[in-house]
Short mmCIF file of C-alpha atoms and ligand atoms in Angstrom, two decimals:
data_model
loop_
_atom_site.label_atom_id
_atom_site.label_comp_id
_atom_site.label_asym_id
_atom_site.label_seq_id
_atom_site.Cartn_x
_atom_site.Cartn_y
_atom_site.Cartn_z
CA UNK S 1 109.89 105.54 115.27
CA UNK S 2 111.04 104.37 112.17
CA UNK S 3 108.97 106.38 108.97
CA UNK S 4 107.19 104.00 106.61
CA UNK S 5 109.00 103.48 103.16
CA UNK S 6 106.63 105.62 100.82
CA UNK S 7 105.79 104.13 97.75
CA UNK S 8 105.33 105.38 94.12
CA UNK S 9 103.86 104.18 91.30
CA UNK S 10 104.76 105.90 87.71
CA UNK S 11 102.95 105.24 84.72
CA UNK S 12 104.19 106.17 81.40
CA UNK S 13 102.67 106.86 78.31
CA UNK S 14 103.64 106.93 74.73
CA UNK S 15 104.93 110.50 74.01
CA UNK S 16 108.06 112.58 73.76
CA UNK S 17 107.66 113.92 77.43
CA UNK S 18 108.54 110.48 78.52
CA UNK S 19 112.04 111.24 78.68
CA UNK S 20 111.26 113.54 81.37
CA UNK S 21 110.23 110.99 83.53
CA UNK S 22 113.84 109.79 84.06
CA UNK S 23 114.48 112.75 86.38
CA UNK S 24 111.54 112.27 87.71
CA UNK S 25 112.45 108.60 88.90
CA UNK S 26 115.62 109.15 89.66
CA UNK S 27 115.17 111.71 92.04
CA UNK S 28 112.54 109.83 94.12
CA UNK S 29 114.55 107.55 94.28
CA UNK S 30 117.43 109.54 95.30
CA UNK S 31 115.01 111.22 97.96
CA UNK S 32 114.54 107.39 99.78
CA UNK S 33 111.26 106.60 98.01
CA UNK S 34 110.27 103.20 96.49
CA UNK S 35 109.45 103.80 92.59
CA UNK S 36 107.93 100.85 90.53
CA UNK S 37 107.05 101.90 86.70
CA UNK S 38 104.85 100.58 84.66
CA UNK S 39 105.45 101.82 80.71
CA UNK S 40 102.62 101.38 77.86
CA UNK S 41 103.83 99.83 74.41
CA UNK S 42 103.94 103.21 72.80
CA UNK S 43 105.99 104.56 75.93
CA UNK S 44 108.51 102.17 74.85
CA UNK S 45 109.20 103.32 71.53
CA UNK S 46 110.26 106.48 73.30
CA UNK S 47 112.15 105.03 76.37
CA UNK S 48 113.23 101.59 77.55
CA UNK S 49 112.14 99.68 80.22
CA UNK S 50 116.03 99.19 80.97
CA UNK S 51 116.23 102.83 81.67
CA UNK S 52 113.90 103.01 84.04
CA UNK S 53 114.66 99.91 85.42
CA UNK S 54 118.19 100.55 86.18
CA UNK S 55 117.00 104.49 87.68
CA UNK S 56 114.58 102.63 89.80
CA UNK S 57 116.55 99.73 90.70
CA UNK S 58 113.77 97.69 89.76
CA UNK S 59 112.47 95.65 86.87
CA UNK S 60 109.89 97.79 84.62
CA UNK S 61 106.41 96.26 84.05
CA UNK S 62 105.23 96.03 80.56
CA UNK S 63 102.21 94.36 79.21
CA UNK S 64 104.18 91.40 78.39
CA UNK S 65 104.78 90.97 82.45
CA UNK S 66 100.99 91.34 82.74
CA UNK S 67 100.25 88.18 80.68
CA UNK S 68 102.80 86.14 82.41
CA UNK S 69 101.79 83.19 84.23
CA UNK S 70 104.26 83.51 86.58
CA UNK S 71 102.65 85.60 89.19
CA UNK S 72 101.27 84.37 92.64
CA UNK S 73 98.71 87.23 92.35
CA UNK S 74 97.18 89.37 89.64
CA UNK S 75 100.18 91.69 88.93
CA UNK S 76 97.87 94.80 88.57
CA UNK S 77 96.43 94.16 91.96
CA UNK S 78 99.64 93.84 93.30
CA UNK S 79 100.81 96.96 91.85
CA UNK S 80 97.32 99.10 92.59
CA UNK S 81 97.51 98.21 96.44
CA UNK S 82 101.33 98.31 96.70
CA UNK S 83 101.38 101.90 95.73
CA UNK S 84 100.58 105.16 97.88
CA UNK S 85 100.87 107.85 94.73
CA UNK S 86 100.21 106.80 91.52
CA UNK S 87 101.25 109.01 88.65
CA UNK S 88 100.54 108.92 85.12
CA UNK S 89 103.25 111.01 82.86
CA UNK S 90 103.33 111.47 79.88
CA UNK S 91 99.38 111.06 80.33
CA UNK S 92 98.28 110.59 76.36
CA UNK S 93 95.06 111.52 74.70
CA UNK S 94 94.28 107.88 74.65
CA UNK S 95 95.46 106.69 78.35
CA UNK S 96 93.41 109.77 79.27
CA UNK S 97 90.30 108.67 77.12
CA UNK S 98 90.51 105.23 78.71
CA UNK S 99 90.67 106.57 82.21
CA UNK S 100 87.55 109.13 81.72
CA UNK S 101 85.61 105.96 80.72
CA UNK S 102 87.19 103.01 83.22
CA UNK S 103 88.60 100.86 80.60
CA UNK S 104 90.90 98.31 81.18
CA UNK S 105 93.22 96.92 78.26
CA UNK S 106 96.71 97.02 79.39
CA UNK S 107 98.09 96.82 82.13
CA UNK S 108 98.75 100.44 83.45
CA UNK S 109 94.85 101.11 82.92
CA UNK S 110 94.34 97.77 84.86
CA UNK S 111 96.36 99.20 87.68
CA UNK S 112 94.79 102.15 87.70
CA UNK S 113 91.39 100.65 88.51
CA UNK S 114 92.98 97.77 90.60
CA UNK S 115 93.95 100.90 92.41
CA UNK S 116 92.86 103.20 95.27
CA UNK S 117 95.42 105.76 95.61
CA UNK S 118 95.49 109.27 94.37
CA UNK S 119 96.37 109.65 91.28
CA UNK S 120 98.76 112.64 89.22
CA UNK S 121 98.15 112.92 85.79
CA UNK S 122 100.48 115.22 83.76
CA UNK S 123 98.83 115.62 80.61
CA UNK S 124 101.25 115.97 77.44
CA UNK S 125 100.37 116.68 74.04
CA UNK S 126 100.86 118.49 70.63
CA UNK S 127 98.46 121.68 71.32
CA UNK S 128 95.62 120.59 68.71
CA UNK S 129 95.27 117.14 70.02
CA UNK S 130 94.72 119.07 73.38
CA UNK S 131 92.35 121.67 72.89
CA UNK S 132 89.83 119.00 71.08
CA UNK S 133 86.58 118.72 72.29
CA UNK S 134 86.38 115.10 72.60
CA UNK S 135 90.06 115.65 74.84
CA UNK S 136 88.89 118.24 77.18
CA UNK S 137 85.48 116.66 77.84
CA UNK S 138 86.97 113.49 78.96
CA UNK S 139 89.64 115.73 81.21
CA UNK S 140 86.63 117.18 82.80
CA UNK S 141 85.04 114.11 83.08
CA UNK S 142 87.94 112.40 84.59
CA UNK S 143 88.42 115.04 87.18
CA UNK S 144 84.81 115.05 88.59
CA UNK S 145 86.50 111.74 90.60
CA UNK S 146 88.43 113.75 93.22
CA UNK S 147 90.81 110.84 93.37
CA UNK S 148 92.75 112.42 90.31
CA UNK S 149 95.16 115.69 90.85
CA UNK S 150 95.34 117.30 87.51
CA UNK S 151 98.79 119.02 86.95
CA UNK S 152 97.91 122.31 84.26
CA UNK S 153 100.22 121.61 80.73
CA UNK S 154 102.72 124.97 79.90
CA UNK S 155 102.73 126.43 76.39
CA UNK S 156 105.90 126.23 75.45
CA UNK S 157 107.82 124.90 71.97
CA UNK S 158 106.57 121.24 71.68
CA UNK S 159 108.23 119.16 69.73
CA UNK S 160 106.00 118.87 66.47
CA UNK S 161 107.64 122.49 66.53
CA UNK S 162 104.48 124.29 67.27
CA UNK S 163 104.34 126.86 70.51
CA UNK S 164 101.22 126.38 72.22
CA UNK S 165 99.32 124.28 75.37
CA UNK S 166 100.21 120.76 76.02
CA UNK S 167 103.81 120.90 77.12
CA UNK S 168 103.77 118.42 80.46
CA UNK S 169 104.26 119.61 83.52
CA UNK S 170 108.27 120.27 84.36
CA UNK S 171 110.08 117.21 86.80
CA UNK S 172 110.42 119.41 89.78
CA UNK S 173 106.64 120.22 89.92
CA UNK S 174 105.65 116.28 89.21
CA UNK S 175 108.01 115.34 92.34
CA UNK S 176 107.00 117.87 94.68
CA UNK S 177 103.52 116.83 93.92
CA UNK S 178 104.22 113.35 94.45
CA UNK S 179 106.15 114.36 98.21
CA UNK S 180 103.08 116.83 99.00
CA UNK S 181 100.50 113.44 98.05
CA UNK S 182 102.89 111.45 99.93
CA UNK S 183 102.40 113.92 102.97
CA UNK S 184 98.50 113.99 102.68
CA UNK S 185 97.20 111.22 101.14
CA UNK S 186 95.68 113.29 98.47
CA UNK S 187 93.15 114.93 100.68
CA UNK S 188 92.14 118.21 99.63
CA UNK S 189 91.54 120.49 102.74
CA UNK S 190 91.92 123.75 100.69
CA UNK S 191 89.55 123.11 98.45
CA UNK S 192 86.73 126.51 98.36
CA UNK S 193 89.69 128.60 100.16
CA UNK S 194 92.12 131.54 98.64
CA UNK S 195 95.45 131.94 100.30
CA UNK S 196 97.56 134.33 100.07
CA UNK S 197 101.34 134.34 100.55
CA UNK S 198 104.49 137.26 100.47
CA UNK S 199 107.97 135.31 99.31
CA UNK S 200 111.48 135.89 99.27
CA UNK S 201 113.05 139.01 99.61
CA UNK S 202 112.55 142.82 98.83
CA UNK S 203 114.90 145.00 97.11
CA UNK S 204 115.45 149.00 98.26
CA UNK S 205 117.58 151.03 95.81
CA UNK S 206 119.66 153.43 96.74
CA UNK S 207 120.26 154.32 92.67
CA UNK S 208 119.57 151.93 89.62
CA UNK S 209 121.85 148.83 90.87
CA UNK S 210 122.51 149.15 94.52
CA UNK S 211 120.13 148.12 97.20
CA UNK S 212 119.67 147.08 100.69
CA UNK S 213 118.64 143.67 100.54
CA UNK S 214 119.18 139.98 102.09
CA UNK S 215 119.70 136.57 101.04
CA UNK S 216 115.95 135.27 101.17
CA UNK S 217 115.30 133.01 97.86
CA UNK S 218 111.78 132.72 98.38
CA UNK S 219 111.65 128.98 98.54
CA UNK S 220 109.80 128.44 101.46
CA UNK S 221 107.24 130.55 100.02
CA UNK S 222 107.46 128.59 97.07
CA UNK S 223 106.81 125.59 99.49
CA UNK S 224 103.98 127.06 100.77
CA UNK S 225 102.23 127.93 97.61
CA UNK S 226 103.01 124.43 96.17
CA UNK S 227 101.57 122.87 98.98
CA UNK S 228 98.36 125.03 99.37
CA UNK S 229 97.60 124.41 96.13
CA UNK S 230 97.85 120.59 96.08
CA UNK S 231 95.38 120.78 98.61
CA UNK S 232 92.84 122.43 96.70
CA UNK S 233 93.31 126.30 97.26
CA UNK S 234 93.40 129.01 94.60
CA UNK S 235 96.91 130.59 95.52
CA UNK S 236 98.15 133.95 94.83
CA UNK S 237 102.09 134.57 95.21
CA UNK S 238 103.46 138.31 95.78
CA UNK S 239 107.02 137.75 95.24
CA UNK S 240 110.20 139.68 95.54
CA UNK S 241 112.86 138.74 92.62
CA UNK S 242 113.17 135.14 92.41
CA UNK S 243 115.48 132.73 90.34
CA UNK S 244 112.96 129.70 90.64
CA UNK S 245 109.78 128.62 88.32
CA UNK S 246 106.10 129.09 89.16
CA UNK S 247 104.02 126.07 89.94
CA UNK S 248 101.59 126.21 86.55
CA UNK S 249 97.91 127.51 88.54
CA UNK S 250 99.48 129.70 91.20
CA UNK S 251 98.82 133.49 90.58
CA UNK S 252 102.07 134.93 90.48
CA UNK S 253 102.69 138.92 91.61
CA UNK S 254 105.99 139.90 90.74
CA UNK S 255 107.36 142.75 93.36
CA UNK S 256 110.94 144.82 93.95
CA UNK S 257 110.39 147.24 97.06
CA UNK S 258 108.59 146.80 100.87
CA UNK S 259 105.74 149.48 99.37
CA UNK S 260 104.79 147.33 96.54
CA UNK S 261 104.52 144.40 98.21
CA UNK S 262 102.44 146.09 100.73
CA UNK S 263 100.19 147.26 97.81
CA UNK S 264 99.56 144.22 96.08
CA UNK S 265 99.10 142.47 99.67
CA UNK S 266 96.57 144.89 100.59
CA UNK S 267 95.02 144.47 97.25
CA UNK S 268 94.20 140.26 97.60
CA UNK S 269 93.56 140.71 101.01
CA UNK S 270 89.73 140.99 100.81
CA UNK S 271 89.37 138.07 99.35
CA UNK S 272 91.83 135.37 101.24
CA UNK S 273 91.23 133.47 103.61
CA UNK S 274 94.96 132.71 104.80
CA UNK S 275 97.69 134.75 104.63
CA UNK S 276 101.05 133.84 105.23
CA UNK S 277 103.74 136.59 105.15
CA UNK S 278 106.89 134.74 104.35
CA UNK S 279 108.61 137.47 102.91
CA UNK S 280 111.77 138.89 104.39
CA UNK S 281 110.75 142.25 104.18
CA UNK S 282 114.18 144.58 103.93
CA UNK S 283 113.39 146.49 106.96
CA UNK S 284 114.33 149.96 106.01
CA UNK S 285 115.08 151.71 102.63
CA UNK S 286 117.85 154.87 101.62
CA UNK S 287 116.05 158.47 102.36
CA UNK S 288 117.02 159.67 98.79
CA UNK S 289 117.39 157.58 95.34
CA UNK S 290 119.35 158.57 92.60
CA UNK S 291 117.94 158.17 89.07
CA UNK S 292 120.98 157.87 87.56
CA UNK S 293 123.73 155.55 89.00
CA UNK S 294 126.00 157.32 91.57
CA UNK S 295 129.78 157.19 90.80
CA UNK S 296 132.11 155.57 93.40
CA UNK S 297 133.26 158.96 94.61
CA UNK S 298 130.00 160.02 95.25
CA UNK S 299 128.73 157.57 97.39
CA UNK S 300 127.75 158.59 100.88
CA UNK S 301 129.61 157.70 103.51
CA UNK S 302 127.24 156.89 105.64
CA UNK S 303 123.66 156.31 104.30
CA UNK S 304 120.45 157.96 105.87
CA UNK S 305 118.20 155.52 106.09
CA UNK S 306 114.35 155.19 106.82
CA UNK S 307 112.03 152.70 107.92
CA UNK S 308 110.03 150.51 105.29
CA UNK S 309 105.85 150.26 106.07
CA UNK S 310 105.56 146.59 108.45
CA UNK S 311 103.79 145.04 106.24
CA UNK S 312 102.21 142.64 108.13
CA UNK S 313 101.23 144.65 110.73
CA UNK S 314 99.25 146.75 108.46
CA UNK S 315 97.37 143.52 107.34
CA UNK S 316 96.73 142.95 110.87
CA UNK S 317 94.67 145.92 110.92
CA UNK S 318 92.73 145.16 108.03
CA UNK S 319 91.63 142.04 108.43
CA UNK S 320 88.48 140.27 109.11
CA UNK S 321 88.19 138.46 112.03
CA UNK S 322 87.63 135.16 109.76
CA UNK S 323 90.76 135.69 107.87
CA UNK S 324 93.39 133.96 109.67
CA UNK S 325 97.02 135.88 109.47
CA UNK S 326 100.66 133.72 109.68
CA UNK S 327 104.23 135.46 109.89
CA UNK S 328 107.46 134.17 110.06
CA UNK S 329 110.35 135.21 112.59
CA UNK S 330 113.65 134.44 111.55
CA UNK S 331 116.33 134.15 113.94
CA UNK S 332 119.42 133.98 115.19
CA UNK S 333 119.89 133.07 118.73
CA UNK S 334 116.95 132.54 121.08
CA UNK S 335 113.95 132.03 118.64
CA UNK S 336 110.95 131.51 120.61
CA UNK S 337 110.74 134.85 122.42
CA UNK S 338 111.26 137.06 120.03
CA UNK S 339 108.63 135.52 117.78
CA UNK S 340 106.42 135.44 120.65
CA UNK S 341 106.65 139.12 120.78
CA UNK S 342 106.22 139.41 117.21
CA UNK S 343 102.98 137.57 117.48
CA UNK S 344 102.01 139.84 120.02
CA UNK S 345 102.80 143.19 119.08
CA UNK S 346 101.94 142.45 115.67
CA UNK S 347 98.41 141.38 116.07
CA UNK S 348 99.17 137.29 113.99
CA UNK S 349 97.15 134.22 114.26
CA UNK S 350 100.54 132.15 114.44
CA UNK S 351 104.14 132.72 113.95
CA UNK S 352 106.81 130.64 112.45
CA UNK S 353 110.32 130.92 114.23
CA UNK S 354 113.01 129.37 112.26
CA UNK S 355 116.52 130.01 113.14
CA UNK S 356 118.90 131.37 110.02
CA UNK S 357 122.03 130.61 111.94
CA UNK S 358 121.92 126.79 111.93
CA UNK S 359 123.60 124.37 108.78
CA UNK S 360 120.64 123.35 106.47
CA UNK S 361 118.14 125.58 107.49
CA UNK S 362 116.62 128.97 106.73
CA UNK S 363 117.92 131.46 103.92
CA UNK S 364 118.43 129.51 100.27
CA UNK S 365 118.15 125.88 101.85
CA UNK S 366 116.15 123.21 100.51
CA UNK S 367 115.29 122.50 104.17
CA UNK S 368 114.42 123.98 107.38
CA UNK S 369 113.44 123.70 111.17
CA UNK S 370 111.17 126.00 112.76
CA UNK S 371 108.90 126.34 115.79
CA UNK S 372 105.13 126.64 115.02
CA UNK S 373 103.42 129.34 117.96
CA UNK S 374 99.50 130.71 117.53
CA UNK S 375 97.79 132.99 119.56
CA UNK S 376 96.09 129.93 121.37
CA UNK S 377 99.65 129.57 123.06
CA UNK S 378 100.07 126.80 121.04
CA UNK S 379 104.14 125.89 120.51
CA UNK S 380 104.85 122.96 118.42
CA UNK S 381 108.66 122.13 117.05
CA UNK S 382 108.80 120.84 113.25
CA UNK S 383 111.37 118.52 113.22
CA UNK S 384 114.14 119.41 110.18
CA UNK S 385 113.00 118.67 106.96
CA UNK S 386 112.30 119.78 103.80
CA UNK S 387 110.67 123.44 103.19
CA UNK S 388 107.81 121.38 101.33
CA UNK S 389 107.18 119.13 104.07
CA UNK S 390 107.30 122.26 106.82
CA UNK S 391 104.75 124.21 104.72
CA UNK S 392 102.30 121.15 105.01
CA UNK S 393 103.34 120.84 108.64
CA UNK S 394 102.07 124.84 109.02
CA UNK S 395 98.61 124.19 106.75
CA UNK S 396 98.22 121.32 109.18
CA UNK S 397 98.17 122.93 112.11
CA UNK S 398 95.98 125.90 110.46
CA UNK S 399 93.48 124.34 110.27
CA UNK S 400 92.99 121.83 113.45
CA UNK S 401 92.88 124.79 115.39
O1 C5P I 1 111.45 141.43 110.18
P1 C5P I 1 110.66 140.71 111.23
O2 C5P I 1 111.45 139.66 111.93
O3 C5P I 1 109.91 141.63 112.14
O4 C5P I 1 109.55 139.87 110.41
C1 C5P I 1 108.51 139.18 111.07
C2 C5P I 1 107.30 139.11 110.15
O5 C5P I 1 106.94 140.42 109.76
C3 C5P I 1 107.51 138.32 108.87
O6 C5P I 1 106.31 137.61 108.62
C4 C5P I 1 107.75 139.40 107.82
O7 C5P I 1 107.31 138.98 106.55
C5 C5P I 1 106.90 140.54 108.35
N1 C5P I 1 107.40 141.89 108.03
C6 C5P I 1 106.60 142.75 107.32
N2 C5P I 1 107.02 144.00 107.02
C7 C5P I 1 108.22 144.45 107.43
C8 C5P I 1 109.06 143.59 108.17
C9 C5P I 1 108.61 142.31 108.43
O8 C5P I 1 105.48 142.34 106.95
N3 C5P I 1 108.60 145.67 107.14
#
């Protein structure tokens, strides 16, 4: 079957951030998607329409394409029912104020209502302009329509100098919420429900800089809370040390060892309603530590060792029947039956299996393949693809159980 060409639809506003949304064409495009941009007059004094033209490998609409009499058809109609994500970035105070009230004067506000896809806005703006009434009621406003996905700003150093709120979203975060709209059509499934997920790897010292470790980065975990949260849930993150950003609204736990990930899991368990233990737990951990750092000559040759709590397990035997519990096997080798075991003796709702000793999949890839198995003796393959796309993938099987 051959996959639809997706289709994306970037509108850009008059501010600084608009710069940013090179990248962010560019690497749609790169990724095999179809990106037509629309830029306001303001946006061009920032950024040309040649830029993003040439990124896109399309012409850039302006207004003065919208009052040509050259089209067969409206050209904001076109646009609005050619797209399948719409995004709006820089979003301005006054593309935003025109939004929250349905008005219509150019043509990326034209588009918007000529329009019925979901819609990203990434807000960007000097902090004061932000945190005024008059701009925060017509965010709220604007966000009682479900059709528009609100990306958080950062505080950061803007560039009127000032550190504050208002700094747009990064490019990474815009594009993997364009692939995860592109994946579910905006619908929010989530919405109402707390999930909770371990990522990456944890870290037992054996003295201030060695440990027993592996190579986990944590980015399906990443996947999986990007993806939970553009579907509505309220996501908290318990993390071993990572290298990568934190999607802006996802509670982020920082963790080092097996026992305080187990703590802080145990601690948001009450209240989730998914868990999803991602986390390649280091299984065991050195008997004795050493405050201070041992010399070379004093290292042990061999190393007494002792297991680490399963953390998952443990979970298993707190949870409420209601709360539904997902671990991940990885593999080398056969994958299924040892994950079948593991969803067994461990007490899970499902189990990922993913294998580690495959090219482009598992440990520090972008992508991965995996085999999806519940305790319904369900066993579903997820084709390769990116970690993203697979964490959708899981959330969609959760929950047409
Ligand atoms: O290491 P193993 O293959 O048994 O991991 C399977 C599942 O168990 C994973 O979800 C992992 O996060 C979890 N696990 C755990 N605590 C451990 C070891 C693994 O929660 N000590």
């Amino acid at each position: 079957m051959v996959e639809a060409t997706k289709r994306v639809l970037i509108g850009v506003g008059g501010g600084i951030a608009a710069y940013k949304v090179c990248e962010v064409v560019s690497t749609l495009f790169k990724a095999g998607v179809e990106v037509r941009v629309i830029l306001t007059r303001s946006a061009q004094e920032f950024i040309t329409p040649l830029t993003l033209a040439t990124l896109s490998r399309h012409p850039a609409y302006t207004d003065e394409h919208f009052w040509q009499p050259t089209h067969s058809r409206p050209l904001h109609i076109d646009l609005g029912e050619w797209a399948d994500v719409f995004v709006i970035a820089p979003l301005t105070a006054n593309t935003l104020a025109k939004l929250a009230y349905g008005m219509a004067d150019n043509l990326l506000t034209n588009t918007v209502l000529a329009s019925k896809s979901p819609v990203i806005l990434a807000p960007a703006m000097n902090t004061d302009m932000w945190e005024q009434v008059a701009v925060q009621r017509n965010w709220q406003h604007l966000l009682l329509d479900s059709r528009y996905h609100a990306m958080n700003t950062a505080s950061g150093l803007l560039a009127c100098d000032r550190v504050g709120a208002g700094r747009m979203a990064e490019p990474p975060e815009i594009i993997a919420y364009v692939q995860s709209l592109l994946h579910t059509a905006g619908k929010r499934d989530l919405v109402g429900k707390q999930v909770l997920i371990s990522a990456g790897g944890t870290r037992e010292y054996l003295d201030p800089v060695r440990f027993i470790g592996n190579p986990s980065t944590g980015k399906m975990g990443l996947a999986l809370a990007r993806a939970a949260l553009h579907r509505g849930a309220s996501v908290t993150l318990v993390h071993g040390p990572a290298s990568w950003d934190f999607p802006l609204g996802v509670q982020a736990i920082p963790v080092v060892s097996a026992a305080q990930m187990q703590s802080s899991m145990l601690k948001f368990l009450p209240n989730a309603d998914m868990i999803v233990m991602s986390a390649a737990v280091a299984d065991v951990k050195p008997r004795e530590y050493s405050q201070q750092k041992l010399a070379k000559r004093s290292l042990p040759e061999s190393l007494a060792l002792e297991q680490v709590p399963d953390i998952v397990a443990e979970l298993a035997r707190c949870k409420q029947p209601h709360q539904q519990l997902i671990g991940f096997a990885a593999q080398t080798g056969d994958i299924v039956k040892p994950a079948l075991e593991k969803l067994h003796n461990k007490n899970l709702d499902a189990i990922i299996a993913n294998p580690i000793d495959e090219a482009d999949s598992g440990f520090g890839s972008d992508n991965n393949k995996a085999i999806f198995l519940d305790k319904q003796g369900r066993q579903i393959a997820i084709q390769p693809c990116s970690k993203l796309e697979m964490a959708h993938h899981i959330f969609d099987f959760l929950l047409n159980t």
